[in-house]
Tab-separated table of C-alpha atoms in Angstrom:
chain	number	residue	atom	x	y	z
Z	257	UNK	CA	9.072	-21.324	12.163
Z	258	UNK	CA	9.727	-24.612	13.735
Z	259	UNK	CA	10.222	-26.154	10.230
Z	260	UNK	CA	12.815	-23.892	9.452
Z	261	UNK	CA	14.039	-24.120	12.910
Z	262	UNK	CA	14.588	-28.095	12.135
Z	263	UNK	CA	16.437	-26.954	8.967
Z	264	UNK	CA	13.728	-26.541	6.359
Z	265	UNK	CA	14.619	-24.159	4.127
Z	266	UNK	CA	11.657	-23.750	2.722
Z	267	UNK	CA	9.697	-23.110	5.682
Z	268	UNK	CA	11.721	-19.867	5.854
Z	269	UNK	CA	11.003	-19.089	2.478
Z	270	UNK	CA	6.963	-19.171	2.830
Z	271	UNK	CA	7.624	-17.287	6.311
Z	272	UNK	CA	9.436	-14.690	4.497
Z	273	UNK	CA	7.302	-14.508	1.656
Z	274	UNK	CA	3.763	-14.070	4.139
Z	275	UNK	CA	5.406	-11.339	6.222
Z	276	UNK	CA	8.124	-9.620	3.966
Z	277	UNK	CA	5.551	-6.770	2.677
Z	278	UNK	CA	4.039	-6.097	5.845
Z	279	UNK	CA	7.086	-5.729	7.821
Z	280	UNK	CA	8.942	-3.798	5.311
Z	281	UNK	CA	6.266	-1.248	4.987
Z	282	UNK	CA	5.989	-1.191	8.792
Z	283	UNK	CA	9.397	0.154	8.715
Z	284	UNK	CA	8.859	2.283	5.459
Z	285	UNK	CA	5.961	4.344	7.276
Z	286	UNK	CA	8.029	4.894	9.983
Z	287	UNK	CA	11.199	6.019	8.730
Z	288	UNK	CA	13.701	6.656	5.659
Z	289	UNK	CA	13.706	4.152	3.167
Z	290	UNK	CA	17.176	3.273	3.538
Z	291	UNK	CA	17.006	3.053	7.047
Z	292	UNK	CA	13.705	1.072	6.546
Z	293	UNK	CA	15.232	-1.273	4.639
Z	294	UNK	CA	18.352	-1.942	7.201
Z	295	UNK	CA	15.941	-2.478	10.133
Z	296	UNK	CA	14.105	-4.867	7.983
Z	297	UNK	CA	17.231	-6.905	7.083
Z	298	UNK	CA	18.369	-6.606	10.841
Z	299	UNK	CA	14.875	-8.304	12.384
Z	300	UNK	CA	14.981	-10.848	9.737
Z	301	UNK	CA	18.680	-11.404	10.817
Z	302	UNK	CA	17.407	-11.921	14.313
Z	303	UNK	CA	14.893	-14.141	13.276
Z	304	UNK	CA	17.405	-16.267	11.441
Z	305	UNK	CA	20.215	-16.396	14.323
Z	306	UNK	CA	17.284	-17.410	16.815
Z	307	UNK	CA	16.437	-20.134	14.450
Z	308	UNK	CA	17.323	-22.738	16.967
Z	309	UNK	CA	16.129	-21.184	20.170
Z	310	UNK	CA	12.813	-20.525	18.709
Z	311	UNK	CA	10.005	-21.552	21.190
Z	312	UNK	CA	6.754	-21.402	19.932
Z	313	UNK	CA	5.432	-19.290	22.985
Z	314	UNK	CA	3.313	-17.106	21.003
Z	315	UNK	CA	2.486	-16.483	17.187
Z	316	UNK	CA	5.266	-16.017	14.974
Z	317	UNK	CA	3.693	-12.799	13.739
Z	318	UNK	CA	3.546	-11.383	17.413
Z	319	UNK	CA	7.328	-12.250	17.836
Z	320	UNK	CA	8.421	-10.838	14.673
Z	321	UNK	CA	6.734	-7.379	14.889
Z	322	UNK	CA	7.601	-7.392	18.620
Z	323	UNK	CA	11.309	-7.309	17.256
Z	324	UNK	CA	10.175	-5.275	14.804
Z	325	UNK	CA	8.841	-2.929	17.199
Z	326	UNK	CA	11.832	-3.127	19.493
Z	327	UNK	CA	14.191	-2.579	17.015
Z	328	UNK	CA	12.647	0.565	15.858
Z	329	UNK	CA	12.539	1.830	19.061
Z	330	UNK	CA	16.253	0.574	19.535
Z	331	UNK	CA	17.080	2.892	16.231
Z	332	UNK	CA	15.397	6.041	17.683
Z	333	UNK	CA	17.165	6.189	20.805
Z	334	UNK	CA	20.293	5.662	19.115
Z	335	UNK	CA	19.457	8.841	17.012
Z	336	UNK	CA	18.567	10.600	19.762
Z	337	UNK	CA	16.023	12.627	18.189
Z	338	UNK	CA	12.532	11.387	19.462
Z	339	UNK	CA	10.515	11.156	22.635
Z	340	UNK	CA	9.623	7.710	22.067
Z	341	UNK	CA	7.191	6.350	24.826
Z	342	UNK	CA	4.993	9.434	24.629
Z	343	UNK	CA	2.053	10.201	26.967
Z	344	UNK	CA	1.032	6.617	27.011
Z	345	UNK	CA	-2.368	6.501	28.173
Z	346	UNK	CA	-3.823	10.009	27.811
Z	347	UNK	CA	-4.108	10.092	24.055
Z	348	UNK	CA	-5.109	13.475	22.827
Z	349	UNK	CA	-8.671	13.909	22.235
Z	350	UNK	CA	-9.988	13.126	18.406
Z	351	UNK	CA	-7.950	15.294	16.444
Z	352	UNK	CA	-9.263	18.593	14.922
Z	353	UNK	CA	-8.679	19.051	11.155
Z	354	UNK	CA	-5.785	21.177	11.138
Z	355	UNK	CA	-3.903	18.869	9.014
Z	356	UNK	CA	-6.222	19.285	6.252
Z	357	UNK	CA	-4.405	20.658	3.261
Z	358	UNK	CA	-7.364	23.409	2.656
Z	359	UNK	CA	-10.322	23.472	0.646
Z	360	UNK	CA	-9.295	21.504	-2.304
Z	361	UNK	CA	-11.063	18.696	-3.100
Z	362	UNK	CA	-9.669	15.567	-3.783
Z	363	UNK	CA	-11.915	13.245	-6.021
Z	364	UNK	CA	-8.987	11.391	-7.731
Z	365	UNK	CA	-8.646	7.935	-5.815
Z	366	UNK	CA	-4.712	8.098	-6.096
Z	367	UNK	CA	-4.866	11.375	-4.448
Z	368	UNK	CA	-6.678	10.301	-1.691
Z	369	UNK	CA	-4.306	7.228	-1.635
Z	370	UNK	CA	-1.097	9.725	-1.399
Z	371	UNK	CA	-2.487	11.902	1.286
Z	372	UNK	CA	-3.823	8.681	3.384
Z	373	UNK	CA	-0.094	7.804	3.223
Z	374	UNK	CA	0.979	11.042	4.047
Z	375	UNK	CA	-1.360	11.590	6.903
Z	376	UNK	CA	-0.233	7.791	8.250
Z	377	UNK	CA	3.201	9.127	8.117
Z	378	UNK	CA	2.493	12.307	10.146
Z	379	UNK	CA	0.603	10.621	13.049
Z	380	UNK	CA	2.479	10.527	16.570
Z	381	UNK	CA	4.404	7.461	16.889
Z	382	UNK	CA	2.743	5.290	19.346
Z	383	UNK	CA	-0.545	5.791	17.400
Z	384	UNK	CA	1.039	5.177	13.764
Z	385	UNK	CA	2.776	1.926	15.007
Z	386	UNK	CA	-0.636	1.029	16.458
Z	387	UNK	CA	-2.196	1.654	13.223
Z	388	UNK	CA	0.497	0.238	10.980
Z	389	UNK	CA	0.473	-3.230	13.393
Z	390	UNK	CA	-3.297	-3.447	12.812
Z	391	UNK	CA	-3.062	-2.519	9.160
Z	392	UNK	CA	0.128	-4.057	8.047
Z	393	UNK	CA	0.615	-7.147	10.480
Z	394	UNK	CA	-3.438	-7.797	10.541
Z	395	UNK	CA	-3.104	-7.739	14.207
Z	396	UNK	CA	-5.990	-8.109	16.974
Z	397	UNK	CA	-5.453	-5.276	19.979
Z	398	UNK	CA	-4.452	-7.894	22.172
Z	399	UNK	CA	-1.540	-9.143	19.819
Z	400	UNK	CA	-1.091	-4.885	19.083
Z	401	UNK	CA	-0.755	-4.623	23.233
Z	402	UNK	CA	1.620	-7.775	23.472
Z	403	UNK	CA	3.786	-6.472	20.133
Z	404	UNK	CA	4.078	-3.082	22.082
Z	405	UNK	CA	4.232	-4.271	25.604
Z	406	UNK	CA	1.177	-2.352	26.724
Z	407	UNK	CA	-2.464	-2.908	27.756
Z	408	UNK	CA	-5.142	-3.911	25.337
Z	409	UNK	CA	-7.130	-0.817	26.616
Z	410	UNK	CA	-4.226	1.543	25.358
Z	411	UNK	CA	-3.900	-0.361	22.398
Z	412	UNK	CA	-7.235	0.123	21.763
Z	413	UNK	CA	-7.346	4.067	22.448
Z	414	UNK	CA	-4.231	4.655	20.289
Z	415	UNK	CA	-5.878	2.746	17.491
Z	416	UNK	CA	-8.982	4.944	18.144
Z	417	UNK	CA	-6.867	8.471	18.178
Z	418	UNK	CA	-5.111	7.246	14.551
Z	419	UNK	CA	-8.484	6.495	12.998
Z	420	UNK	CA	-10.004	9.771	14.658
Z	421	UNK	CA	-7.296	11.884	13.413
Z	422	UNK	CA	-7.044	9.919	9.769
Z	423	UNK	CA	-10.744	10.436	9.325
Z	424	UNK	CA	-10.990	14.172	10.399
Z	425	UNK	CA	-7.835	14.931	7.837
Z	426	UNK	CA	-8.474	13.208	5.237
Z	427	UNK	CA	-10.708	15.178	2.194
Z	428	UNK	CA	-14.120	13.975	2.909
Z	429	UNK	CA	-14.540	13.002	-0.611
Z	430	UNK	CA	-12.477	10.217	0.107
Z	431	UNK	CA	-14.451	8.739	2.489
Z	432	UNK	CA	-17.621	8.162	0.195
Z	433	UNK	CA	-18.039	5.557	-1.934
T	100	UNK	CA	-21.809	8.136	6.948
T	101	UNK	CA	-21.427	6.760	10.498
T	102	UNK	CA	-17.922	6.598	12.055
T	103	UNK	CA	-17.356	2.639	11.666
T	104	UNK	CA	-18.410	3.083	7.999
T	105	UNK	CA	-15.724	5.598	7.552
T	106	UNK	CA	-13.152	3.850	9.633
T	107	UNK	CA	-13.759	0.975	7.105
T	108	UNK	CA	-13.032	3.126	4.315
T	109	UNK	CA	-9.633	4.159	5.976
T	110	UNK	CA	-8.803	0.955	6.594
T	111	UNK	CA	-9.751	0.061	2.761
T	112	UNK	CA	-7.962	3.164	1.219
T	113	UNK	CA	-4.761	2.445	3.289
T	114	UNK	CA	-4.903	-1.116	2.106
T	115	UNK	CA	-4.778	-0.073	-1.664
T	116	UNK	CA	-2.193	2.366	-1.358
T	117	UNK	CA	0.175	0.300	0.693
T	118	UNK	CA	1.797	-2.360	-1.513
T	119	UNK	CA	5.456	-1.718	-1.364
T	120	UNK	CA	7.538	-4.655	-1.116
T	121	UNK	CA	11.069	-4.961	-0.262
T	122	UNK	CA	13.672	-3.769	-2.951
T	123	UNK	CA	15.122	-7.692	-4.519
T	124	UNK	CA	18.428	-7.213	-3.246
T	125	UNK	CA	17.100	-7.051	0.337
T	126	UNK	CA	15.320	-10.532	-0.324
T	127	UNK	CA	18.349	-12.277	-1.850
T	128	UNK	CA	20.406	-11.147	1.350
T	129	UNK	CA	18.210	-11.998	3.837
T	130	UNK	CA	17.486	-15.470	1.903
T	131	UNK	CA	21.159	-16.265	1.992
T	132	UNK	CA	21.604	-15.564	5.253
T	133	UNK	CA	18.933	-18.203	6.102
T	134	UNK	CA	20.333	-20.631	3.802
T	135	UNK	CA	23.363	-20.415	5.214
T	136	UNK	CA	22.042	-20.923	8.563
T	137	UNK	CA	20.647	-24.364	7.580
T	138	UNK	CA	24.243	-24.959	5.891
T	139	UNK	CA	22.582	-24.959	2.142
T	140	UNK	CA	23.833	-22.770	-0.598
T	141	UNK	CA	20.569	-21.352	-2.232
T	142	UNK	CA	21.572	-21.936	-5.766
T	143	UNK	CA	23.426	-25.093	-5.583
T	144	UNK	CA	22.815	-27.402	-8.250
T	145	UNK	CA	23.849	-30.165	-6.587
T	146	UNK	CA	21.159	-31.255	-4.290
T	147	UNK	CA	22.072	-32.807	-0.842
T	148	UNK	CA	25.596	-31.464	-1.360
T	149	UNK	CA	27.439	-30.462	1.069
T	150	UNK	CA	28.870	-26.857	0.549
T	151	UNK	CA	32.092	-26.136	2.952
T	152	UNK	CA	31.322	-23.118	4.484
T	153	UNK	CA	32.441	-19.681	3.062
T	154	UNK	CA	32.693	-21.470	-0.542
T	155	UNK	CA	31.150	-18.032	-2.176
T	156	UNK	CA	33.531	-15.242	-0.796
T	157	UNK	CA	30.888	-12.843	-1.524
T	158	UNK	CA	28.066	-14.701	0.572
T	159	UNK	CA	29.997	-15.257	3.341
T	160	UNK	CA	30.906	-11.547	3.419
T	161	UNK	CA	27.524	-10.492	3.615
T	162	UNK	CA	26.277	-12.824	6.171
T	163	UNK	CA	29.189	-12.109	8.248
T	164	UNK	CA	28.528	-8.169	7.797
T	165	UNK	CA	24.713	-8.825	8.409
T	166	UNK	CA	25.133	-10.759	11.409
T	167	UNK	CA	27.738	-8.369	13.014
T	168	UNK	CA	25.362	-5.666	12.298
T	169	UNK	CA	22.649	-7.118	14.604
T	170	UNK	CA	21.870	-5.188	17.343
T	171	UNK	CA	21.832	-7.031	20.449
T	172	UNK	CA	18.339	-7.392	22.000
T	173	UNK	CA	17.186	-9.174	25.099
T	174	UNK	CA	14.442	-11.325	23.745
T	175	UNK	CA	16.599	-14.222	23.011
T	176	UNK	CA	19.809	-13.914	24.829
T	177	UNK	CA	22.554	-14.664	22.096
T	178	UNK	CA	25.728	-16.508	22.880
T	179	UNK	CA	28.168	-15.843	20.375
T	180	UNK	CA	27.217	-15.856	16.629
T	181	UNK	CA	27.297	-19.171	14.830
T	182	UNK	CA	25.964	-18.381	11.541
T	183	UNK	CA	29.271	-17.816	9.639
T	184	UNK	CA	31.152	-20.228	11.583
T	185	UNK	CA	30.539	-23.864	10.052
T	186	UNK	CA	29.307	-25.167	13.477
T	187	UNK	CA	28.150	-28.687	12.684
T	188	UNK	CA	24.356	-29.577	13.441
T	189	UNK	CA	22.694	-32.313	13.715
T	190	UNK	CA	21.453	-32.686	10.245
T	191	UNK	CA	17.584	-32.702	9.888
T	192	UNK	CA	16.184	-34.700	7.480
T	193	UNK	CA	16.489	-33.344	4.482
T	194	UNK	CA	14.061	-31.919	1.413
T	195	UNK	CA	15.984	-33.327	-1.595
T	196	UNK	CA	14.044	-31.262	-3.595
T	197	UNK	CA	14.726	-27.910	-1.815
T	198	UNK	CA	17.335	-26.519	-3.715
T	199	UNK	CA	16.165	-27.069	-7.429
T	200	UNK	CA	12.641	-25.946	-6.628
T	201	UNK	CA	13.836	-22.903	-4.630
T	202	UNK	CA	13.109	-19.744	-6.482
T	203	UNK	CA	13.910	-16.348	-5.258
T	204	UNK	CA	10.729	-14.365	-4.485
T	205	UNK	CA	12.532	-11.683	-6.769
T	206	UNK	CA	12.535	-14.338	-9.497
T	207	UNK	CA	8.823	-15.251	-9.102
T	208	UNK	CA	6.294	-14.047	-11.644
T	209	UNK	CA	5.625	-10.124	-10.149
T	210	UNK	CA	2.067	-10.755	-10.180
T	211	UNK	CA	2.185	-13.381	-7.567
T	212	UNK	CA	4.452	-11.691	-5.755
T	213	UNK	CA	2.386	-8.791	-5.404
T	214	UNK	CA	-0.400	-10.700	-4.694
T	215	UNK	CA	1.645	-12.572	-1.936
T	216	UNK	CA	2.921	-9.326	-0.089
T	217	UNK	CA	-0.345	-8.021	0.292
T	218	UNK	CA	-2.797	-11.194	1.444
T	219	UNK	CA	-5.120	-8.613	2.692
T	220	UNK	CA	-5.211	-6.276	0.129
T	221	UNK	CA	-8.500	-5.824	-2.309
T	222	UNK	CA	-8.419	-7.615	-5.755
T	223	UNK	CA	-5.452	-6.866	-7.443
T	224	UNK	CA	-6.672	-4.393	-9.629
T	225	UNK	CA	-5.184	-1.990	-7.234
T	226	UNK	CA	-1.629	-3.500	-7.630
T	227	UNK	CA	-0.589	-0.579	-9.965
T	228	UNK	CA	-1.009	1.756	-7.056
T	229	UNK	CA	2.170	0.559	-5.600
T	230	UNK	CA	4.410	2.059	-8.922
T	231	UNK	CA	5.274	5.302	-9.723
T	232	UNK	CA	2.790	7.788	-8.674
T	233	UNK	CA	2.660	9.627	-12.010
T	234	UNK	CA	1.783	6.708	-14.300
T	235	UNK	CA	-0.697	7.919	-17.465
T	236	UNK	CA	-3.752	6.531	-16.651
T	237	UNK	CA	-5.274	7.122	-13.141
T	238	UNK	CA	-8.392	5.463	-12.626
T	239	UNK	CA	-9.168	2.264	-10.941
T	240	UNK	CA	-11.726	-0.207	-12.826
T	241	UNK	CA	-13.807	0.608	-9.723
T	242	UNK	CA	-15.799	3.602	-9.442
T	243	UNK	CA	-15.737	4.426	-5.651
T	244	UNK	CA	-17.864	7.560	-6.399
T	245	UNK	CA	-19.685	6.776	-9.335
T	246	UNK	CA	-23.578	7.009	-8.312
T	247	UNK	CA	-24.114	5.524	-12.011
T	248	UNK	CA	-26.876	3.350	-12.439
T	249	UNK	CA	-25.771	-0.087	-12.309
T	250	UNK	CA	-27.890	-1.169	-15.687
T	251	UNK	CA	-25.441	-0.661	-18.591
T	252	UNK	CA	-25.900	1.618	-21.185
T	253	UNK	CA	-26.458	1.038	-25.026
T	254	UNK	CA	-23.721	-0.595	-26.594
T	255	UNK	CA	-20.680	1.649	-27.204
T	256	UNK	CA	-19.712	1.136	-30.836
T	257	UNK	CA	-21.261	4.722	-31.706
T	258	UNK	CA	-19.621	6.758	-29.489
T	259	UNK	CA	-16.138	6.841	-30.402
T	260	UNK	CA	-16.630	10.630	-31.286
T	261	UNK	CA	-19.067	11.383	-28.860
T	262	UNK	CA	-18.986	14.699	-27.684
T	263	UNK	CA	-20.719	14.954	-24.491
T	264	UNK	CA	-23.441	17.333	-23.919
T	265	UNK	CA	-21.966	20.634	-22.808
T	266	UNK	CA	-23.371	22.928	-20.615
T	267	UNK	CA	-26.182	23.185	-17.929
T	268	UNK	CA	-26.850	20.384	-15.957
T	269	UNK	CA	-29.672	18.750	-16.625
T	270	UNK	CA	-32.856	18.605	-14.502
T	271	UNK	CA	-34.045	15.529	-12.778
T	272	UNK	CA	-37.111	15.411	-14.468
T	273	UNK	CA	-36.018	16.232	-17.810
T	274	UNK	CA	-34.233	13.077	-17.987
T	275	UNK	CA	-31.528	13.029	-20.493
T	276	UNK	CA	-33.166	13.155	-23.627
T	277	UNK	CA	-31.949	16.759	-23.949
T	278	UNK	CA	-30.751	17.518	-27.422
T	279	UNK	CA	-27.162	18.366	-26.534
T	280	UNK	CA	-26.619	22.174	-27.690
T	281	UNK	CA	-23.217	22.070	-28.963
T	282	UNK	CA	-21.112	25.181	-28.051
T	283	UNK	CA	-19.833	27.214	-30.835
T	284	UNK	CA	-16.260	26.397	-30.995
T	285	UNK	CA	-16.909	22.610	-30.346
T	286	UNK	CA	-16.186	19.900	-32.696
T	287	UNK	CA	-19.467	18.285	-32.794
T	288	UNK	CA	-20.734	14.775	-33.731
T	289	UNK	CA	-23.146	14.569	-30.361
T	290	UNK	CA	-25.108	11.194	-29.856
T	291	UNK	CA	-28.099	12.019	-28.496
T	292	UNK	CA	-29.134	10.275	-25.246
T	293	UNK	CA	-31.304	7.307	-25.697
T	294	UNK	CA	-35.087	7.477	-24.746
T	295	UNK	CA	-34.950	5.165	-22.127
T	296	UNK	CA	-36.197	6.362	-18.807
T	297	UNK	CA	-33.415	7.204	-17.131
T	298	UNK	CA	-34.242	7.038	-13.141
T	299	UNK	CA	-31.812	9.510	-11.874
T	300	UNK	CA	-29.934	8.788	-9.114
T	301	UNK	CA	-30.280	10.970	-6.026
T	302	UNK	CA	-26.579	12.264	-7.384
T	303	UNK	CA	-27.153	14.172	-10.401
T	304	UNK	CA	-27.362	17.206	-8.758
T	305	UNK	CA	-28.952	20.568	-9.515
T	306	UNK	CA	-26.848	23.346	-10.825
T	307	UNK	CA	-26.177	24.806	-7.708
T	308	UNK	CA	-24.208	21.605	-6.191
T	309	UNK	CA	-22.146	20.847	-9.113
T	310	UNK	CA	-21.515	18.604	-11.970
T	311	UNK	CA	-20.077	14.997	-13.341
T	312	UNK	CA	-17.076	15.090	-15.037
T	313	UNK	CA	-14.924	11.932	-16.303
T	314	UNK	CA	-11.520	12.069	-14.899
T	315	UNK	CA	-8.934	10.698	-17.204
T	316	UNK	CA	-5.954	11.301	-15.344
T	317	UNK	CA	-4.054	13.217	-12.913
T	318	UNK	CA	-0.531	14.217	-12.832
T	319	UNK	CA	2.008	16.216	-11.007
T	320	UNK	CA	3.688	17.236	-14.040
T	321	UNK	CA	1.798	19.805	-16.217
T	322	UNK	CA	3.050	19.406	-19.498
T	323	UNK	CA	1.642	15.485	-19.031
T	324	UNK	CA	-1.681	16.995	-18.239
T	325	UNK	CA	-1.545	18.957	-21.329
T	326	UNK	CA	-0.388	16.274	-23.504
T	327	UNK	CA	-3.278	14.098	-22.232
T	328	UNK	CA	-5.869	17.069	-22.721
T	329	UNK	CA	-4.315	17.281	-26.685
T	330	UNK	CA	-4.907	13.875	-27.150
T	331	UNK	CA	-8.433	13.877	-25.831
T	332	UNK	CA	-9.226	17.263	-27.858
T	333	UNK	CA	-8.574	15.436	-30.944
T	334	UNK	CA	-10.551	12.666	-30.247
T	335	UNK	CA	-13.315	15.138	-29.913
T	336	UNK	CA	-13.793	15.375	-26.398
T	337	UNK	CA	-14.065	18.785	-24.739
T	338	UNK	CA	-12.221	18.566	-21.820
T	339	UNK	CA	-10.094	20.676	-19.637
T	340	UNK	CA	-6.639	20.637	-17.040
T	341	UNK	CA	-7.918	21.499	-13.501
T	342	UNK	CA	-4.971	22.452	-11.068
T	343	UNK	CA	-5.289	21.251	-7.613
T	344	UNK	CA	-3.016	22.202	-4.720
T	345	UNK	CA	-3.442	19.052	-2.607
T	346	UNK	CA	-1.006	19.859	0.079
T	347	UNK	CA	2.232	22.440	0.476
T	348	UNK	CA	4.410	20.733	-1.826
T	349	UNK	CA	1.754	18.654	-4.149
T	350	UNK	CA	0.107	20.077	-6.692
T	351	UNK	CA	-1.995	17.924	-9.474
T	352	UNK	CA	-2.896	18.292	-12.785
T	353	UNK	CA	-6.196	16.558	-13.430
T	354	UNK	CA	-7.682	16.108	-16.948
T	355	UNK	CA	-11.150	16.139	-16.990
T	356	UNK	CA	-13.948	15.763	-19.656
T	357	UNK	CA	-17.254	17.386	-19.333
T	358	UNK	CA	-19.510	18.684	-17.736
T	359	UNK	CA	-21.989	16.095	-18.267
T	360	UNK	CA	-25.895	16.799	-18.492
T	361	UNK	CA	-26.754	13.188	-17.225
T	362	UNK	CA	-25.469	10.167	-16.372
T	363	UNK	CA	-26.297	8.572	-19.527
T	364	UNK	CA	-23.768	10.744	-21.953
T	365	UNK	CA	-21.283	10.192	-19.296
T	366	UNK	CA	-21.502	6.988	-19.441
T	367	UNK	CA	-21.453	6.884	-23.271
T	368	UNK	CA	-18.172	9.042	-23.167
T	369	UNK	CA	-16.769	6.623	-20.835
T	370	UNK	CA	-17.080	3.839	-23.161
T	371	UNK	CA	-15.953	5.898	-25.570
T	372	UNK	CA	-12.785	6.748	-23.799
T	373	UNK	CA	-12.126	3.260	-22.919
T	374	UNK	CA	-12.512	2.281	-26.656
T	375	UNK	CA	-9.861	4.606	-27.228
T	376	UNK	CA	-7.661	3.168	-24.494
T	377	UNK	CA	-8.315	5.690	-21.808
T	378	UNK	CA	-9.552	4.610	-18.266
T	379	UNK	CA	-11.766	7.563	-16.954
T	380	UNK	CA	-14.002	7.207	-13.901
T	381	UNK	CA	-16.862	9.660	-12.956
T	382	UNK	CA	-16.296	12.513	-10.409
T	383	UNK	CA	-18.654	14.979	-8.933
T	384	UNK	CA	-17.097	18.288	-8.678
T	385	UNK	CA	-19.066	20.990	-6.560
T	386	UNK	CA	-18.816	24.423	-7.483
């Protein structure tokens, strides 16, 4: 990023290439595809705008996803429809399997994948974001906490909730192998 | 299976399924904006050549639109936008080959792009899950759920028209040398299982727990499942289409060959199907 700040376009390309997929999917799992595209572009536009002001206080990735998180929250506020900062520290108990589609057995791997994506989309927002920062951005709990402006303990319990819920809801065949 | 293993499994599954990348026009827009910011036109063939701002009306309009649309956030308090206006910056050292070598990510080979976009993903064999959910052949090359012995079975040449042994699930103790009993209406050429002592894995189940099948495809559209079934039947495989309601809105139609008496016959059929161009993988279905 610093190299891009110095005008190195190739450096930007490398940064972009490295993060474009994860960042895009981060938004894609949380909003309509067209909205995801818009938010995605906005974040990169901000990165570009801030080129000369960039100071390597934190890893680029953390900064990028902090921008992303804030942009998403901002988007939801504008939409006015969601309660964003849901009950922070009291994550619900390990979820029951009420979201399970029923007695059908899923043994096709692709169905497992599709079901999992649907389950991720159905997670409560902060838990979903935590899950995505872990799995799309590859962040540690400390990084997640920083990106979401919360404590590491909170991030940990949110991730635990997300994993518990996914595990409970997905067809158990998908967990085998 | 303990929780940590299951968590890993969830994470692995997620990474396999999560392969989408931004569309090409988005990539282009971002790169153009980035390029404008460093005062360099992305596709200029002129190397160091300076391009006056706004040489490309389209590019300018696009970048202006992007810039003006950006919300104001607090992270880096922004003074007036300077991207579209050609504010002079001290020119940093220039990479002469930058322009000629730059290739848009969208123009790069798709394979490498997919790999780059998902650096944490497992082996590329799962890349195609990012494409349409209704692609013809479903199976991954790996068999996440197969409990088959690792020892490869006998060479496949003879199995092109093998019909799997139908009906009852074999007893473990009987091994797999049961002479196949062909159902009355079935097109036959059954290949007897070889006499190798097959050490059954625990997953060959007694009848009460289910049977092994080879799943060849799974589709939302029934007619595609029917087509596949017809093709397989023509080749001599006994197969059926099972309908499965996955969610309120999702019904999958699975095409399965089987059931199989034992691992050997399953494995041979799998090879036969592979030779015929069908990727199948083993599934256990509990009845």
